[in-house]
XYZ file of C-alpha atoms in Angstrom:
332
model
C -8.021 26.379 -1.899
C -9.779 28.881 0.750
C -9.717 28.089 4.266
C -13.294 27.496 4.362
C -12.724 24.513 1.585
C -9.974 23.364 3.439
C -12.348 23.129 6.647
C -15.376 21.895 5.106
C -12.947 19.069 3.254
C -11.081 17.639 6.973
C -14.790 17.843 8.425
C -15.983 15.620 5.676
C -13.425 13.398 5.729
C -13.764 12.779 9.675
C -17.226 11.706 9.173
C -16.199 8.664 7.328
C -14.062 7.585 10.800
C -16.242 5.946 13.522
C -17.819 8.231 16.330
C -17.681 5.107 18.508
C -16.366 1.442 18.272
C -16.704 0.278 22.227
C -18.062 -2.919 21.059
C -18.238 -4.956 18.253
C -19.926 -8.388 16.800
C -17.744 -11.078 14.841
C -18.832 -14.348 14.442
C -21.308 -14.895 16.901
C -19.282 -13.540 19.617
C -19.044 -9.503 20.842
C -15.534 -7.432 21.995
C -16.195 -5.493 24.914
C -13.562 -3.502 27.399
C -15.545 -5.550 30.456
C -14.601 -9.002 29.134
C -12.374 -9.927 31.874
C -14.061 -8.228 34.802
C -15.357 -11.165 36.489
C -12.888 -13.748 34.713
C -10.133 -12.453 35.454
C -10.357 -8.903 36.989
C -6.446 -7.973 37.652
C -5.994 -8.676 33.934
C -5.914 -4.342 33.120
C -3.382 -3.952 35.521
C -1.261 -6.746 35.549
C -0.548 -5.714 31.835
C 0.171 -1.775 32.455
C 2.330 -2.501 35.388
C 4.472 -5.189 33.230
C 4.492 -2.732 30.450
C 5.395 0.694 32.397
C 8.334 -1.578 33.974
C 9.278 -2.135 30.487
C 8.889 0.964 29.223
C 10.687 2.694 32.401
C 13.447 0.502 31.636
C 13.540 1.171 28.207
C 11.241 4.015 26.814
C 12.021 2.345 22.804
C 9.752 -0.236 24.258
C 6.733 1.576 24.361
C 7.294 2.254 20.059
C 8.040 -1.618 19.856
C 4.832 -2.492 21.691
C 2.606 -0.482 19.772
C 3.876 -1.620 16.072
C 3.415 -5.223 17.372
C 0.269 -4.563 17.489
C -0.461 -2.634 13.864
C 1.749 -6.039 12.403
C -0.164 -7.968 14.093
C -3.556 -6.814 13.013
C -2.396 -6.227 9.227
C -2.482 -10.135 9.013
C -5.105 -11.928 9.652
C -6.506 -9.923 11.548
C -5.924 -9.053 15.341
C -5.222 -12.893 16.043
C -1.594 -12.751 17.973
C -0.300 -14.411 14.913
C 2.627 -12.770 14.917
C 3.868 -13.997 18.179
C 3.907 -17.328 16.852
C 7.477 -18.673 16.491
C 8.150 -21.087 13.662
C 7.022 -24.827 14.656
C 6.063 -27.741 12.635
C 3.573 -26.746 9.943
C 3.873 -22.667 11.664
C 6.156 -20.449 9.479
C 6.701 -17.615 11.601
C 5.734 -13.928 10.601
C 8.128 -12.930 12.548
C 10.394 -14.066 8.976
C 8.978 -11.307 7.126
C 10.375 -8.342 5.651
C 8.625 -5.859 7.882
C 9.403 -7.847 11.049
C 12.873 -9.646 10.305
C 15.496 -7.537 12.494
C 12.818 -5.501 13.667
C 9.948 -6.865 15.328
C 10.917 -6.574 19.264
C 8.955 -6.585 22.578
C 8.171 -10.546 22.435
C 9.810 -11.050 25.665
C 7.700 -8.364 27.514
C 4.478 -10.113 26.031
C 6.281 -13.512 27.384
C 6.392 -12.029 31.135
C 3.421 -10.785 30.752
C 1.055 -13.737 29.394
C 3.264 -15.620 32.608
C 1.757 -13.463 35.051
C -1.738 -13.450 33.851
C -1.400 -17.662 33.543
C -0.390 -17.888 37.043
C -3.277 -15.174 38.248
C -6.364 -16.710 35.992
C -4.832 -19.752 34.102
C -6.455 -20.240 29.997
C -8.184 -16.953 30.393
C -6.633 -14.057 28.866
C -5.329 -14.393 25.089
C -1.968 -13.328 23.719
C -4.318 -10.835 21.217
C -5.850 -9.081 23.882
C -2.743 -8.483 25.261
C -1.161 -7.320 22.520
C -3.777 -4.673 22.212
C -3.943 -3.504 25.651
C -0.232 -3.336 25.650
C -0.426 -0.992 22.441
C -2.816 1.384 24.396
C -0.269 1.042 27.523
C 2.301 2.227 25.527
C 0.515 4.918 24.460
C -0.752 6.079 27.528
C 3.002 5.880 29.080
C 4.121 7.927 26.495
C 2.161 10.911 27.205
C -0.595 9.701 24.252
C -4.192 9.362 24.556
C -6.087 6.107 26.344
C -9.028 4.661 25.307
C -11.176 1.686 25.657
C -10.027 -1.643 24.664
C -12.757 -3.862 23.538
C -11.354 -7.397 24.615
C -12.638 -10.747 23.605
C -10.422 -11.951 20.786
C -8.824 -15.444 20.397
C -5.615 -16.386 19.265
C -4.833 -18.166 16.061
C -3.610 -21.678 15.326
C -1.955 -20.523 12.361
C 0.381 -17.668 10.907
C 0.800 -15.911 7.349
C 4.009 -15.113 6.091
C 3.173 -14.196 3.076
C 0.239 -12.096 4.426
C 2.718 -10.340 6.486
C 5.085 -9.571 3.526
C 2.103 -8.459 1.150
C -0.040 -6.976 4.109
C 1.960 -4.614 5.963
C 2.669 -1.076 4.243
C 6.511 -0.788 3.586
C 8.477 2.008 4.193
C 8.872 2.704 0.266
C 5.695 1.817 -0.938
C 3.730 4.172 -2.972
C 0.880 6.508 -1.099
C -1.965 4.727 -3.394
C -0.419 1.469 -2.120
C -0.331 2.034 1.395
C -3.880 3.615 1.122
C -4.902 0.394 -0.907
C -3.717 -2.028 2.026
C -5.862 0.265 4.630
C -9.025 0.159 2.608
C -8.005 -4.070 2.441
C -8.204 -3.795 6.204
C -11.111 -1.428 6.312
C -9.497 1.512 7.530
C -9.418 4.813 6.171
C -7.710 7.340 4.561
C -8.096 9.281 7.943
C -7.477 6.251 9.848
C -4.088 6.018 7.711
C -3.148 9.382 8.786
C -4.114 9.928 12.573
C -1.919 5.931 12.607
C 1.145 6.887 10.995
C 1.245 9.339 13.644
C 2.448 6.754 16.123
C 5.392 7.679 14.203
C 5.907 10.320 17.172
C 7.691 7.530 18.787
C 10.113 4.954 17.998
C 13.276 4.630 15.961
C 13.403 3.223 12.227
C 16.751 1.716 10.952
C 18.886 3.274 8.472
C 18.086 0.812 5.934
C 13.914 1.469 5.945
C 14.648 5.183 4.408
C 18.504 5.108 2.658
C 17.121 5.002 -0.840
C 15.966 8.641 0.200
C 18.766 9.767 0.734
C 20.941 8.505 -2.080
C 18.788 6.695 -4.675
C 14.961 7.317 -4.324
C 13.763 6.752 -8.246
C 16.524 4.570 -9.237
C 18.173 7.263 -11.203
C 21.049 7.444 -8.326
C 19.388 11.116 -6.915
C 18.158 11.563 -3.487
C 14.424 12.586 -2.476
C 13.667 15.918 -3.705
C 10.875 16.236 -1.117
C 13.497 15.403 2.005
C 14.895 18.558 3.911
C 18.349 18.920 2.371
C 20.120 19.754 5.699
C 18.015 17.269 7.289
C 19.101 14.908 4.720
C 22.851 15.683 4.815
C 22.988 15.146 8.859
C 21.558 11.450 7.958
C 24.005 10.841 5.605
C 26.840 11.257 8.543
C 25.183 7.647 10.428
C 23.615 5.802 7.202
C 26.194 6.262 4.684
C 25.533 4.948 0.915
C 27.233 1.268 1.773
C 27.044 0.189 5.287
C 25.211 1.242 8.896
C 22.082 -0.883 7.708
C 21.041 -1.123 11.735
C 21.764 2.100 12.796
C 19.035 3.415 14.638
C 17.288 7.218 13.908
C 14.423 9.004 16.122
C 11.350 8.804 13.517
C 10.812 12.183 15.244
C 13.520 14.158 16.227
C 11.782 16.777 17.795
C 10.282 14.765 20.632
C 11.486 11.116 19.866
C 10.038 9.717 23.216
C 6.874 11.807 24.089
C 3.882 10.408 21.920
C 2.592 14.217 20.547
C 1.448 15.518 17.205
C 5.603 16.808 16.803
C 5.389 13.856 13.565
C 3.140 15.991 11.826
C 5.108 19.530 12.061
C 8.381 17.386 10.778
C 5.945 16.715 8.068
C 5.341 20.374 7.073
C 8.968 20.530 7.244
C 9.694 17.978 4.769
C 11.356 16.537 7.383
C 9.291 13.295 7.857
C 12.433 10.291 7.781
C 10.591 7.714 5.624
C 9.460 8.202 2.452
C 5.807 6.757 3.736
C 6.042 9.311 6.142
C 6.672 12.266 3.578
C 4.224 11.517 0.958
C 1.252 11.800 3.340
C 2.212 15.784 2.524
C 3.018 15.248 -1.022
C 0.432 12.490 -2.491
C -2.694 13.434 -1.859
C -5.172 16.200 -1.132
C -7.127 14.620 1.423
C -4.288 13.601 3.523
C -2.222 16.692 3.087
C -5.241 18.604 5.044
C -5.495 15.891 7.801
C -1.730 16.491 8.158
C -1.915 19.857 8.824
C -4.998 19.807 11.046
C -3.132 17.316 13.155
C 0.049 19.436 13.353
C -2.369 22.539 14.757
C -4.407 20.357 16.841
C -3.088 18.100 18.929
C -6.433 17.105 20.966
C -8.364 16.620 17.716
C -4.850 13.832 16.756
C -5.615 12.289 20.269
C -8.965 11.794 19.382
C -8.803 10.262 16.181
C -5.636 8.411 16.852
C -7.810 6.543 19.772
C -10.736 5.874 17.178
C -8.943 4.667 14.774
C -6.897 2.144 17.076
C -10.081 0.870 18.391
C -11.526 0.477 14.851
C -8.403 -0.863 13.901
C -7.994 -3.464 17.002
C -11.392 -4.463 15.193
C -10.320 -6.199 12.554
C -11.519 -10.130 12.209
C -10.758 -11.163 16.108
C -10.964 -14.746 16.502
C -14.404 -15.241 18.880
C -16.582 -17.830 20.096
C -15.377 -21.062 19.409
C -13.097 -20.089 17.125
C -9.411 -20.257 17.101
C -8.123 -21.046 21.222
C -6.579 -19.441 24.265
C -2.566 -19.742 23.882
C -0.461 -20.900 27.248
C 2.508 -19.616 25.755
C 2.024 -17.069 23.243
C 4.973 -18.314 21.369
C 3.018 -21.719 20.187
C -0.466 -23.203 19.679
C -1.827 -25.376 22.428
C -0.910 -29.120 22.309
């Protein structure tokens, strides 16, 4: 493919993605990044203070944050479901497979939904502040900001299932993990400028040891996984055993929220196997990887676009759903 193909292809493909998503309409209510300015106008920075003491404490937290927010969104939309412990009728989604011994942060969303009850009391929802936390822990990480449209509600109810069907799995297929984005109405550029929150965080040895031991079921490792790479796993998440044992999803920079994830790529040394086949799957995502590795602003840019069109999906507005006192339960 000539370079001029290759340009005119990641050009095409970014005008699918949205130039601008500072407010939008759901429901007979709007999202806007002013929605708390005269109901509660400490609400910005009563958030980024609680999360850069987190963070500062622990910079893990900032990765933990952010996927709260992508599992939260995946199901039912960007509701604060997730936070929902189990109660009564209320199966938790914090059950699931994706968020079962992995899902972490709650009690930084706790302190913080405390704060903002005791500043403006049945104000703020637990989904807002899940998404300004997200672009917090971006921003603390050395990652572009953006705008926050605010607004949403919080849900009465939660989805396991939705959040074990939902949320794209560490071995799923590229066409599958592409299929749940389009279900969410995302992107196949959206899917690649979001996996590369990937620049942070760790993953646990279980989410990629069929890589490095059994990836087709015929007992043989990845072929498309670094082989030295691969061997200097195998010394922490041997073939039985070390199921928790935490890895840098980017070695290069683990804590600094850069386009480092998409080099590793190009490397074949992306640690999950959802990671890896954004290089080996598929045209159009194979030239959004690479553009991304050699342009870091033009990552920033579209990973900011695609959180806010992401933080989009089917808020609660209006009348709809409520405003949680404790994020862990629904109002009585």
């Amino acid at each position: 493919m000539s370079q001029f193909t290759n340009l005119f292809l990641v050009l095409s493909l970014f005008a699918f993605a949205p130039l601008c998503c500072f407010s939008s309409k759901n429901h007979g209510g709007y999202l806007y990044p002013q929605f708390y300015d005269h109901s509660c106008p400490k609400a910005q920075q009563i958030v980024k203070s609680i999360v850069a003491k987190a963070v500062a404490k622990e910079a893990r937290m900032a990765a933990s944050l952010l996927r709260l927010h992508f599992h939260d969104c995946f199901v039912q939309g960007c509701d604060a479901s997730l936070l929902l412990d189990s109660n009564g009728s209320i199966v938790s989604e914090k059950r699931s497979n994706p968020n079962r011994n992995s899902a972490r942060g709650f009690e930084v969303l706790d302190e913080i939904k405390s704060a903002l009850e005791d500043e403006c009391p049945h104000t703020v929802s637990c989904a807002d502040i899940v998404a300004l936390a997200a672009r917090d822990s971006t921003v603390l990480s050395g990652g572009p900001s953006w705008d926050v449209s605010l607004g949403r509600r919080d849900s009465r109810i939660a989805s396991l299932s939705g959040s074990n069907n939902n949320i794209p799995a560490p071995n799923n297929t590229f066409q599958t993990i592409l299929t749940k984005f389009l279900g969410q109405g995302l992107n196949v550029v959206d899917l690649v400028a979001l996996s590369g929150s990937h620049t942070i965080g760790n993953a646990r040895c279980t989410s990629f040891k069929q890589r490095l031991y059994n990836q087709s079921g015929n007992g043989l490792p990845d072929s498309t996984f670094d082989q030295s790479y691969a061997a200097k796993l195998r010394t922490r998440c041997p073939r039985s055993g070390g199921d928790q044992n935490l890895f840098f999803l980017d070695f290069l920079s683990p804590t600094k929220f850069d386009n480092s994830y998409f080099k590793n790529l190009l490397y074949f040394k992306g640690l999950l196997s959802s990671d890896q086949v954004l290089l080996t799957k598929k045209e159009a995502s194979i030239e959004l990887v690479k553009t991304f590795s050699e342009n870091n602003e033009l990552f920033f840019e579209q990973f900011a676009q695609s959180m806010i069109k992401m933080g989009n999906i089917s808020p609660l507005t209006g009348s709809r759903g409520e405003i949680r006192k404790n994020c862990r339960k629904i109002n009585s």
